[in-house]
Amino acid sequence: DTINIHDASTGGFEILYLYDGTGTSYTENDGKWLESDRSVSTRSISVGSGFWYISRGTDAAGWEWAEAKPYNLD
């Protein structure tokens, strides 16, 4: 999977890659988002920023966004 984050100043976008080490012995970064240099991303997407999520999945009806909220409304 990838997330393409729009850069309003250049009109381009930055790409983050979801690492899947299936079939390899290197699993330290499984399930983590990586920058183009393959470092683990600490980037956040600010409110109002444009981005595209591109899923590798083949069953679009079975895909669901599941991101935990980093806050409580209590």
CSV table of C-alpha atoms in Angstrom, one decimal:
chain,number,residue,atom,x,y,z
A,1,ASP,CA,0.0,0.0,0.0
A,2,THR,CA,1.1,3.6,-0.5
A,3,ILE,CA,0.0,7.0,0.7
A,4,ASN,CA,0.7,9.9,-1.6
A,5,ILE,CA,0.8,13.2,0.3
A,6,HIS,CA,0.3,16.3,-1.8
A,7,ASP,CA,2.9,19.1,-1.5
A,8,ALA,CA,1.0,22.4,-2.2
A,9,SER,CA,4.3,24.3,-2.6
A,10,THR,CA,5.6,22.1,-5.5
A,11,GLY,CA,2.3,20.7,-6.8
A,12,GLY,CA,3.9,17.2,-6.5
A,13,PHE,CA,3.6,14.6,-3.8
A,14,GLU,CA,5.7,12.5,-1.4
A,15,ILE,CA,5.1,8.8,-1.2
A,16,LEU,CA,5.1,6.6,1.9
A,17,TYR,CA,5.2,2.8,1.5
A,18,LEU,CA,3.6,0.2,3.8
A,19,TYR,CA,6.3,-2.4,4.3
A,20,ASP,CA,5.3,-6.1,4.0
A,21,GLY,CA,8.2,-8.4,4.6
A,22,THR,CA,6.2,-11.5,3.7
A,23,GLY,CA,8.6,-14.2,2.5
A,24,THR,CA,11.7,-12.5,3.8
A,25,SER,CA,13.7,-12.9,7.0
A,26,TYR,CA,13.8,-9.1,7.5
A,27,THR,CA,10.6,-8.4,9.5
A,28,GLU,CA,11.6,-5.6,11.8
A,29,ASN,CA,9.6,-3.0,9.8
A,30,ASP,CA,6.6,-5.2,8.9
A,31,GLY,CA,3.4,-3.1,9.0
A,32,LYS,CA,5.3,0.2,9.3
A,33,TRP,CA,5.2,3.1,6.9
A,34,LEU,CA,8.5,3.9,5.2
A,35,GLU,CA,9.9,7.0,3.5
A,36,SER,CA,11.4,6.7,0.0
A,37,ASP,CA,14.8,6.2,1.5
A,38,ARG,CA,13.3,3.1,3.4
A,39,SER,CA,13.5,4.8,6.8
A,40,VAL,CA,10.5,4.4,9.1
A,41,SER,CA,8.3,7.5,8.7
A,42,THR,CA,7.4,9.8,11.5
A,43,ARG,CA,5.5,12.1,9.2
A,44,SER,CA,1.9,13.1,10.1
A,45,ILE,CA,-0.7,14.4,7.7
A,46,SER,CA,-2.2,17.6,8.9
A,47,VAL,CA,-5.9,18.5,8.9
A,48,GLY,CA,-6.8,19.9,5.5
A,49,SER,CA,-3.9,18.3,3.6
A,50,GLY,CA,-4.5,16.3,0.5
A,51,PHE,CA,-3.5,12.7,0.2
A,52,TRP,CA,-4.3,9.5,-1.7
A,53,TYR,CA,-4.3,6.0,-0.2
A,54,ILE,CA,-3.6,3.3,-2.7
A,55,SER,CA,-4.4,-0.2,-1.5
A,56,ARG,CA,-2.8,-3.3,-2.9
A,57,GLY,CA,-5.9,-5.3,-2.0
A,58,THR,CA,-8.0,-6.8,-4.8
A,59,ASP,CA,-11.3,-6.7,-2.9
A,60,ALA,CA,-12.4,-3.1,-2.7
A,61,ALA,CA,-15.6,-4.0,-0.9
A,62,GLY,CA,-13.6,-5.7,1.9
A,63,TRP,CA,-11.3,-2.7,2.5
A,64,GLU,CA,-11.8,-0.6,5.6
A,65,TRP,CA,-9.8,2.3,7.1
A,66,ALA,CA,-8.8,1.3,10.6
A,67,GLU,CA,-6.6,4.0,12.2
A,68,ALA,CA,-6.7,4.4,16.0
A,69,LYS,CA,-7.4,7.9,17.2
A,70,PRO,CA,-4.5,9.4,19.1
A,71,TYR,CA,-6.9,11.2,21.5
A,72,ASN,CA,-10.1,10.7,23.6
A,73,LEU,CA,-13.2,13.0,23.6
A,74,ASP,CA,-13.9,12.4,27.3
